[in-house]
Coordinates of C-alpha atoms in Angstrom, one line a residue:
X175 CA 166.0 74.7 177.3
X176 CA 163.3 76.7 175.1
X177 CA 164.2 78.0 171.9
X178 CA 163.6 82.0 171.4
X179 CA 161.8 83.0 168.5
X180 CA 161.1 86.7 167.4
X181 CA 158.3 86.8 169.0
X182 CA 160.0 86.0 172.2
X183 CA 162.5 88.9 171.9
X184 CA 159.4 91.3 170.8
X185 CA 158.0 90.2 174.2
X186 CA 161.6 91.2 175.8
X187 CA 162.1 94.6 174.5
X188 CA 158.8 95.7 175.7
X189 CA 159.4 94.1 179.3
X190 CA 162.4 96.0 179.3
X191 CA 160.6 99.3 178.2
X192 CA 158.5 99.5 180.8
X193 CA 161.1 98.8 183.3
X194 CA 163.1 102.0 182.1
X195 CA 160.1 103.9 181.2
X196 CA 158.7 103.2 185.1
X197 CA 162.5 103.7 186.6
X198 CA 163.5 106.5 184.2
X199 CA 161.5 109.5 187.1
X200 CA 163.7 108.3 190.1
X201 CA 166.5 107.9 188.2
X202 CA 166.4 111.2 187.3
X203 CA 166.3 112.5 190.8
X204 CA 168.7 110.0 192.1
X205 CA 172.0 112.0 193.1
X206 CA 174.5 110.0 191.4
X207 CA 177.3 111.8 193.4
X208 CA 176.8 109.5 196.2
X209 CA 176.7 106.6 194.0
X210 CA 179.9 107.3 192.4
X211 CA 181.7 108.3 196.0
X212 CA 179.7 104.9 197.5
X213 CA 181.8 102.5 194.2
X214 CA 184.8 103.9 194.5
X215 CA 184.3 106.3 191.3
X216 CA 185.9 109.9 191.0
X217 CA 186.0 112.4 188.6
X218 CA 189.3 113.6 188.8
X219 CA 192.4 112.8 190.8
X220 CA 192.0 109.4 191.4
X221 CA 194.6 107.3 193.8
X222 CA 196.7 105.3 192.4
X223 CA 196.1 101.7 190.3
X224 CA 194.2 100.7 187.4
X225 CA 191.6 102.6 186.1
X226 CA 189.8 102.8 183.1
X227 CA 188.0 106.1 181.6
X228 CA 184.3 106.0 180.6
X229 CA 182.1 108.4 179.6
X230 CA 178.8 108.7 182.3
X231 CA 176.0 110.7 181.2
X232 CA 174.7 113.3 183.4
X233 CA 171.4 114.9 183.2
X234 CA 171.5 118.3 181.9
X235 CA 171.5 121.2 184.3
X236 CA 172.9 119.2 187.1
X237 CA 175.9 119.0 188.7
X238 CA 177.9 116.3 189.0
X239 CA 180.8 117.8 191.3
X240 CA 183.6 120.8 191.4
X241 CA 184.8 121.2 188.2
X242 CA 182.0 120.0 185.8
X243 CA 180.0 122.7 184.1
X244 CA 176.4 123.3 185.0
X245 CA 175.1 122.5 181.6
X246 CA 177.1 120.0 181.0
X247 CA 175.6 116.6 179.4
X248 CA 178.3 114.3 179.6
X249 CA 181.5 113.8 182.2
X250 CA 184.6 111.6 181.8
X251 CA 185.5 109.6 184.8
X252 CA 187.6 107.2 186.2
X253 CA 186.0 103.7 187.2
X254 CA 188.7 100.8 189.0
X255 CA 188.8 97.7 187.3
X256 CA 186.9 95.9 190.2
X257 CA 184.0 98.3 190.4
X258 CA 183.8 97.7 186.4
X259 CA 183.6 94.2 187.2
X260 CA 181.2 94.2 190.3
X261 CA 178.7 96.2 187.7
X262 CA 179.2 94.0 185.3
X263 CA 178.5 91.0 187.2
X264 CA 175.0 93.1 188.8
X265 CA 174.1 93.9 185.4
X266 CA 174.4 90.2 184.4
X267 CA 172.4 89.1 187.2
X268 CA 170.1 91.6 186.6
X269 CA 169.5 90.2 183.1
X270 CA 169.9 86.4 184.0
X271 CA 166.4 87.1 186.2
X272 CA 164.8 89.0 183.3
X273 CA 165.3 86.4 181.2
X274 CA 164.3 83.8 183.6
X275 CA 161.2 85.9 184.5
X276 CA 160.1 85.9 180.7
X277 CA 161.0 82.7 179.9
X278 CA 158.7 81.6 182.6
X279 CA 155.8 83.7 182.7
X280 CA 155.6 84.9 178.8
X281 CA 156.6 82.1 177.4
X282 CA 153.7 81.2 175.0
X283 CA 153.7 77.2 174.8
X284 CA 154.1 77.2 178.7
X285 CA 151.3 74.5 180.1
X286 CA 151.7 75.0 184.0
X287 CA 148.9 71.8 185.0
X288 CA 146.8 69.8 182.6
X289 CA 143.6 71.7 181.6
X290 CA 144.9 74.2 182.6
X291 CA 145.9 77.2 179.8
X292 CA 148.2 80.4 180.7
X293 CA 147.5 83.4 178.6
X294 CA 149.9 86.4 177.9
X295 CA 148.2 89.8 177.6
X296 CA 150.9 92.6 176.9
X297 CA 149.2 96.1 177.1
X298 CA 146.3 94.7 175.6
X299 CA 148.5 94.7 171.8
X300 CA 148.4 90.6 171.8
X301 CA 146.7 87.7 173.2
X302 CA 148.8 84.3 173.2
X303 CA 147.3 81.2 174.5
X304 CA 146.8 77.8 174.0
X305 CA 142.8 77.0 173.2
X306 CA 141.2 73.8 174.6
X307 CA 141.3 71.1 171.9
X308 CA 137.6 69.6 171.1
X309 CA 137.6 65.5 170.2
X310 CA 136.7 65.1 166.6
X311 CA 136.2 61.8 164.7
X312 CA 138.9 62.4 162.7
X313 CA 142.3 63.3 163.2
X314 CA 142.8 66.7 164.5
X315 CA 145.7 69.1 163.9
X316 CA 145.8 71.6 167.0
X317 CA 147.4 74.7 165.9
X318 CA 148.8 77.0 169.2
X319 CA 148.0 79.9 167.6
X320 CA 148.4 83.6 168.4
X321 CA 148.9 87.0 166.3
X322 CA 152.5 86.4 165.9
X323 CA 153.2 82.7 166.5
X324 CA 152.0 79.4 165.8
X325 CA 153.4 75.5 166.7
X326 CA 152.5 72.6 165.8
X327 CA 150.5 71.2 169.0
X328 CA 150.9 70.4 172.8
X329 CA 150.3 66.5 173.9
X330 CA 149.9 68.9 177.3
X331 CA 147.0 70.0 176.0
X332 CA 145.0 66.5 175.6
X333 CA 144.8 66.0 180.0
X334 CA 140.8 66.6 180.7
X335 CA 140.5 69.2 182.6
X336 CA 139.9 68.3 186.9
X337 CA 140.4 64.8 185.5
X338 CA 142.6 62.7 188.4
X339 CA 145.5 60.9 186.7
X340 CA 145.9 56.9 187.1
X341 CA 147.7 56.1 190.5
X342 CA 151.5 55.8 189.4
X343 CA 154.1 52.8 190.8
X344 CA 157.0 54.1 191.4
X345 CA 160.9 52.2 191.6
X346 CA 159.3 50.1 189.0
X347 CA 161.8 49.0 186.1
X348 CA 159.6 49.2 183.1
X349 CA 155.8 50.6 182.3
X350 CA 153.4 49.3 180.2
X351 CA 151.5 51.8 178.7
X352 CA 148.5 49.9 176.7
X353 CA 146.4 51.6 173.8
X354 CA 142.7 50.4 174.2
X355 CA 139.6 51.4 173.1
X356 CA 136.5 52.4 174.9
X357 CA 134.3 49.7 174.8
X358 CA 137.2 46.7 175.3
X359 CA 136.3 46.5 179.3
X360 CA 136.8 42.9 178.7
X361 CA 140.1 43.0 177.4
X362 CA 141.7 45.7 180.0
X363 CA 140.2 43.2 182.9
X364 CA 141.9 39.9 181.7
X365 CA 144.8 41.7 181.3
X366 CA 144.4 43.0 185.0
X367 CA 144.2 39.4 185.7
X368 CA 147.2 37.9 183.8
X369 CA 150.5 39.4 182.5
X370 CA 149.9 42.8 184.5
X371 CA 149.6 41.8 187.8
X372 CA 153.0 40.8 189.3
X373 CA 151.7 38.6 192.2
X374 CA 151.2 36.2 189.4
X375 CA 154.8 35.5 189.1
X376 CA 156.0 33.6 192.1
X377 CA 158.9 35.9 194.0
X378 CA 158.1 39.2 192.2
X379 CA 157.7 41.8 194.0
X380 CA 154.7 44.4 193.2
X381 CA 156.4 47.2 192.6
X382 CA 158.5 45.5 189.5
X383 CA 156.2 47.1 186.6
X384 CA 152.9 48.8 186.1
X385 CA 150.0 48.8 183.4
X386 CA 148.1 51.8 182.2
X387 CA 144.8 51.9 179.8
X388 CA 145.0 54.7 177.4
X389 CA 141.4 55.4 176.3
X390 CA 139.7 58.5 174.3
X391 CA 136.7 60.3 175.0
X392 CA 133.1 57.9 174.9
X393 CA 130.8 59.1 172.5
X394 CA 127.6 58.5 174.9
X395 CA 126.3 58.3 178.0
X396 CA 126.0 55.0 178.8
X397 CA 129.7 53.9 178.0
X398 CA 131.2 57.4 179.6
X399 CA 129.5 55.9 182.6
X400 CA 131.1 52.5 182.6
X401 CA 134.4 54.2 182.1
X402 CA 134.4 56.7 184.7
X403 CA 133.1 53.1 186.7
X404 CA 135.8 51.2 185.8
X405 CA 138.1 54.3 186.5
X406 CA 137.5 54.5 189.5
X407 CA 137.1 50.8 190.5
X408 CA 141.1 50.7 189.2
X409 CA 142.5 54.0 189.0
X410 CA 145.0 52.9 185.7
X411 CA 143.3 54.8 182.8
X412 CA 144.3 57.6 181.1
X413 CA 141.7 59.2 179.2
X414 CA 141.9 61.9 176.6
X415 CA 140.4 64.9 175.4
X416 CA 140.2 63.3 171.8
X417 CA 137.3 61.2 170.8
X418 CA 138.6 57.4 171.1
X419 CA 139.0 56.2 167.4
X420 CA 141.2 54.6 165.8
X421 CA 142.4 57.5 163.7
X422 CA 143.5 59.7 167.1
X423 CA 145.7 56.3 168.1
X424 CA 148.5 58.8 167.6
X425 CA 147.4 61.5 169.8
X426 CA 146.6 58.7 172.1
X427 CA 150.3 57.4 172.5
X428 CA 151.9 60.3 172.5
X429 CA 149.6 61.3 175.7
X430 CA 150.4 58.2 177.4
X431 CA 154.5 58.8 176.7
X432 CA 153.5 62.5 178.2
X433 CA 152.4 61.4 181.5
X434 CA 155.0 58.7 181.7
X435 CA 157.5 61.4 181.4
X436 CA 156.0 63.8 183.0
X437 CA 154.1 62.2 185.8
X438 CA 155.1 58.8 186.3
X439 CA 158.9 58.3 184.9
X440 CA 160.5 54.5 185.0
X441 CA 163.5 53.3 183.6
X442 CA 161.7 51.8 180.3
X443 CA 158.6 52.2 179.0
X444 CA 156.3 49.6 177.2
X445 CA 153.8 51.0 174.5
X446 CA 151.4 47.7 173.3
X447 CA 147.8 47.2 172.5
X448 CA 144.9 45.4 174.1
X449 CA 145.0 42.6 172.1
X450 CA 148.8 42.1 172.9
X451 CA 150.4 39.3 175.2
X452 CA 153.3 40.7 177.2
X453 CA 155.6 38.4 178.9
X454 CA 156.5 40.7 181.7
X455 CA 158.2 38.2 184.2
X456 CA 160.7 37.3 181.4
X457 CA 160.9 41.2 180.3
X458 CA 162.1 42.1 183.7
X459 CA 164.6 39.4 184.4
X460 CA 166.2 40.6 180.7
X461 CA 166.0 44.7 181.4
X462 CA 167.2 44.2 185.1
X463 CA 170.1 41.7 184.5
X464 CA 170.7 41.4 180.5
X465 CA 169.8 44.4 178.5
X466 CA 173.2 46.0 177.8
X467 CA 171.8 49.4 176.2
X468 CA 169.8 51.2 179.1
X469 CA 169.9 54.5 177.2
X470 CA 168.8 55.9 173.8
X471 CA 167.0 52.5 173.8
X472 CA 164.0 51.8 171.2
X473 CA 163.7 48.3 170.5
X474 CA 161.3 46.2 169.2
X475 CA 160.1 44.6 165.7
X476 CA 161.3 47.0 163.1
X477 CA 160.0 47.6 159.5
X478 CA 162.8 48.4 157.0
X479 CA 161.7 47.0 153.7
X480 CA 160.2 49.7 151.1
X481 CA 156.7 48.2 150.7
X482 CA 156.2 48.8 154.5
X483 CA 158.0 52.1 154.5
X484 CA 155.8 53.4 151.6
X485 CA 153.0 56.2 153.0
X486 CA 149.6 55.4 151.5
X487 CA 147.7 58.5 150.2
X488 CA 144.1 58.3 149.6
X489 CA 140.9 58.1 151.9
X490 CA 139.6 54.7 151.6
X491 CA 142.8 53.3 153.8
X492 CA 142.7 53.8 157.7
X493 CA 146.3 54.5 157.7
X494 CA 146.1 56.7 154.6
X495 CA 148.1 60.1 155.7
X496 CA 147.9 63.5 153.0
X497 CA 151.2 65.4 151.9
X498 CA 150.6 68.3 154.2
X499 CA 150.5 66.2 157.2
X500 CA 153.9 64.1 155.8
X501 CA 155.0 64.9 152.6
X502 CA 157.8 62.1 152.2
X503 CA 157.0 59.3 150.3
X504 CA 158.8 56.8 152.6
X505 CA 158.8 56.5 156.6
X506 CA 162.5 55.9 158.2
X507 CA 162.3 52.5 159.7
X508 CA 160.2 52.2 162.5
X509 CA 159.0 49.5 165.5
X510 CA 155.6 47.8 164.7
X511 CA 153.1 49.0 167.3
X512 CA 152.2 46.0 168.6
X513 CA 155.1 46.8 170.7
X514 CA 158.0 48.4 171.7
X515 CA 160.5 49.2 174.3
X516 CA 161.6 53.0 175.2
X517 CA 164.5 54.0 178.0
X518 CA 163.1 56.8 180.1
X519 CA 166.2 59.6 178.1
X520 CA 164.2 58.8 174.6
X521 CA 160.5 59.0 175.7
X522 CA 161.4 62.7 177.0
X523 CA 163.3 63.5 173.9
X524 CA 160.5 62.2 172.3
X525 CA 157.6 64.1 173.5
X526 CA 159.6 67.1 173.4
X527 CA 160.3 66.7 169.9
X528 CA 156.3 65.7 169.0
X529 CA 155.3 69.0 169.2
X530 CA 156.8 70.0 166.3
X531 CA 155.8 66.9 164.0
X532 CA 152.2 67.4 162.7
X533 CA 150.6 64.3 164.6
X534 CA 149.2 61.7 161.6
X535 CA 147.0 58.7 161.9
X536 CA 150.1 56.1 161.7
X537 CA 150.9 55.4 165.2
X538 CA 154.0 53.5 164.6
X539 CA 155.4 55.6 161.7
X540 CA 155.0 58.6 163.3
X541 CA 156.4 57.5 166.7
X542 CA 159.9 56.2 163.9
X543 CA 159.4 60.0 162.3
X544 CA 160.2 61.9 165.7
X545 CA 163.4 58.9 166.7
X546 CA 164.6 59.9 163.4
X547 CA 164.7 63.6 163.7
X548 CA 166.2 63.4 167.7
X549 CA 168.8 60.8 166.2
X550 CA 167.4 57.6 167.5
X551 CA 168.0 54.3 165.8
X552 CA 165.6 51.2 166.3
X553 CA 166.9 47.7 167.4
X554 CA 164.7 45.2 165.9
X555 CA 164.1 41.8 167.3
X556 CA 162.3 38.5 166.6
X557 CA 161.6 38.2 170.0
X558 CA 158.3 40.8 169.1
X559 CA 155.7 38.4 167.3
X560 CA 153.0 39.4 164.7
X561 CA 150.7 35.8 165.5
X562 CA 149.9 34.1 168.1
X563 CA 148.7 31.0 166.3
X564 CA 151.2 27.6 167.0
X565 CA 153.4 28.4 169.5
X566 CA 154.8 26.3 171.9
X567 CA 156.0 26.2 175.0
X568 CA 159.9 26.8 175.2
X569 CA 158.9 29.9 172.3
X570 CA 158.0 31.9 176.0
X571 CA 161.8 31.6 177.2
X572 CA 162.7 33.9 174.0
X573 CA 159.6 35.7 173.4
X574 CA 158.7 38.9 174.7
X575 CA 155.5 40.6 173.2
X576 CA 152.9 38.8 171.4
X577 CA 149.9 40.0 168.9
X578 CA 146.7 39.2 167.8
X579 CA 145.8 37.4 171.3
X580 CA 142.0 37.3 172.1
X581 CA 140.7 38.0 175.2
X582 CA 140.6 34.4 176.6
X583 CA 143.7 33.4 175.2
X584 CA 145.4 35.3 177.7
X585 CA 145.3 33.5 180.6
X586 CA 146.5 30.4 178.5
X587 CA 149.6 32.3 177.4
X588 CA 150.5 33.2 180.7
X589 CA 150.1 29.7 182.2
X590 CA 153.0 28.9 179.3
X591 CA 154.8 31.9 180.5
X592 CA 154.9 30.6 184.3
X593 CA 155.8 27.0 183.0
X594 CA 158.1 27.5 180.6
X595 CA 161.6 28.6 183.0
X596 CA 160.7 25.0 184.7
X597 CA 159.7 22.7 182.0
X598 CA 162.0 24.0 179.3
X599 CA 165.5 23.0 178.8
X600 CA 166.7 25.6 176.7
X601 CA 168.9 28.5 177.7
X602 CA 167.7 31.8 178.3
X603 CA 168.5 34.2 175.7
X604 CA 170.1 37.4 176.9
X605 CA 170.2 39.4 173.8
X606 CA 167.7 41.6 171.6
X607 CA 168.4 39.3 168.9

């Protein structure tokens, strides 16, 4: 449900002026006296029952019926109780598809298909619109702006326009959505090869989850040519209308959460990185048969301590954020982003409630920002792990998302993924903690 603002209501009044202004000439010349003999109303000498007296205005020099003076401007009348209530309920309707009318039409933060911007002109007085957002090397605030309102920004607004979107599996149970950069081809195609690609597990069908490539804008030729290559070769990357740096890893994100939600919606979602080792066969025995919370779910490895809460200010740090993008000194706990898990309720909540947080270049903090302000609480868990360095191989019956894995590491991990529910002894742990 959208929230009016006073701009909204400005937008109403004169809709409904021009309505009356346009109707005012016939209703003028409509003769009332067959309205009121057609709804049961008389002026005098009304039949027995429950009536109630109102006052009708009548247009001067006209002549309502015997007994009414010719110059008269107003005449009292007596209306039954159920023609008071069948105009009521018409006037009500009436309104209702007014108000559904402007709220669809004149709304001004209305985005009807990506790239594509709907404009309200009212008599020429004001122009609202949203404008189409140019990548920048740095982070970029994109003000909605019009004579008499402004938000925040649209993740809407970041879909290239006549861009296709990445094929979408649906009756999956989760969705990985994976922040990558331009240039890591090599990275997206081993993970292609290992932990995203069902067929790998033995008796997994390959519908049970799905992998997307976030990605920004290339800055030349040469690698906007790969991309659209590998694009189309694969059909699962998302790419923005941001220039792909680290900085815009926000605006990135919340894109990716925007489509999921929007075009591609699945019972959890999975934000991670390239250089991230999910174990999705053991993920999706645990969120089909274990996980206990499938709502208002946002789980994963969660910073509570001060010294990792604290915002850094400055410009020499690349997650430095100014006071008028976040003017708290400390973050409410949030997931790391080397992963974390979303129910499908939250990530809509969640992109709804974006666009009115300035966007700043903390990915993680900001996504624990917005859970705080729509009232959602993060479960952490040790089963998300900052290294990759000594593990062995009963750690894959417990863990679920691993960082800092190169490129040819992958298909190492996953070989002690698939070995690990025969060769290890252990029980399967069927709890976040």
């Amino acid at each position: 449900m959208k929230i009016w603002n006073n701009w909204d209501r400005i937008i109403y009044k004169q809709l409904l002026s021009e309505v009356v202004n346009s109707l005012s000439p016939y209703i003028m010349k409509f003769k009332w006296q067959y309205f009121i003999k057609l709804f049961g109303l008389k002026p005098k000498n009304p039949p027995s029952g429950v009536y109630v007296s109102v006052n009708v205005p009548v247009p001067k020099r006209r002549k309502l019926s015997s007994g009414l003076s010719r110059h008269s401007t107003k005449a009292v009348i007596k209306v039954s109780i159920w023609t008071l209530v069948t105009l009521l309920l018409a006037f009500l309707l009436i309104y209702t598809i007014l108000l559904a009318y402007v709220d669809t039409h004149l709304h001004p933060s209305i985005i009807t298909s990506p790239g594509v911007y709907k404009k309200v002109k009212f008599q020429g007085r004001y122009s609202l619109g949203i404008p189409k957002q140019k990548p920048n090397n740095s982070l970029t605030i994109n003000i909605l702006d019009g004579k008499k309102v402004k938000s925040v920004w649209n993740s809407s607004s970041y879909y290239l326009e006549n861009e296709p979107l990445p094929n979408c599996k649906w009756q999956t149970i989760f969705r990985v959505i994976v922040a990558s950069a331009v240039e890591n081809t090599g990275r997206r195609k081993e993970i292609r090869n290992t932990w995203c690609n069902p067929e790998r597990f033995s008796s997994m069908p390959d519908h049970a989850w799905h992998c997307i490539f976030l990605v920004g804008k290339p800055d030349n030729d040469d690698s906007l040519f790969l991309l659209n290559k590998e694009k189309m070769q694969y059909n699962d990357l998302l790419v923005g209308n941001y220039a792909d740096s680290y900085r815009n890893l926000t605006l990135k994100v919340i894109h990716g959460f925007n489509w999921s939600a929007n075009y591609c919606p699945s019972s959890y979602i999975i934000k991670t990185d390239d250089d991230c080792f999910v174990n999705t066969g053991l993920l999706h025995e645990f969120l089909l048969h274990h996980n206990d919370k499938t709502s208002g779910l946002y789980a994963g490895r969660v910073f509570f301590d001060s010294e990792m809460l604290q915002v850094i200010r400055g410009d020499s740090n690349r997650w430095s954020v100014p006071y008028d993008q976040y003017p708290d000194k400390f973050y409410p706990p949030y997931a790391s982003g080397l992963g974390y898990i979303i129910s499908t309720d939250v990530v809509k909540k969640l992109v709804h409630e974006s666009q009115y947080v300035i966007p700043f270049a903390n990915e993680d903090a900001y996504i624990g920002v917005v859970m705080s302000k729509i009232g959602i609480k993060p479960i952490t868990s040790n089963r998300f792990l900052l290294g990759s360095t000594g593990l062995s191989l009963c750690n894959f019956r417990y863990l679920f998302i691993v960082h800092g894995v190169e490129k040819d590491q992958q298909s190492v991990l996953l070989r002690k993924a698939l070995e690990a529910p025969v060769s290890c002894n252990r029980p399967l742990i069927t709890s976040w903690s």
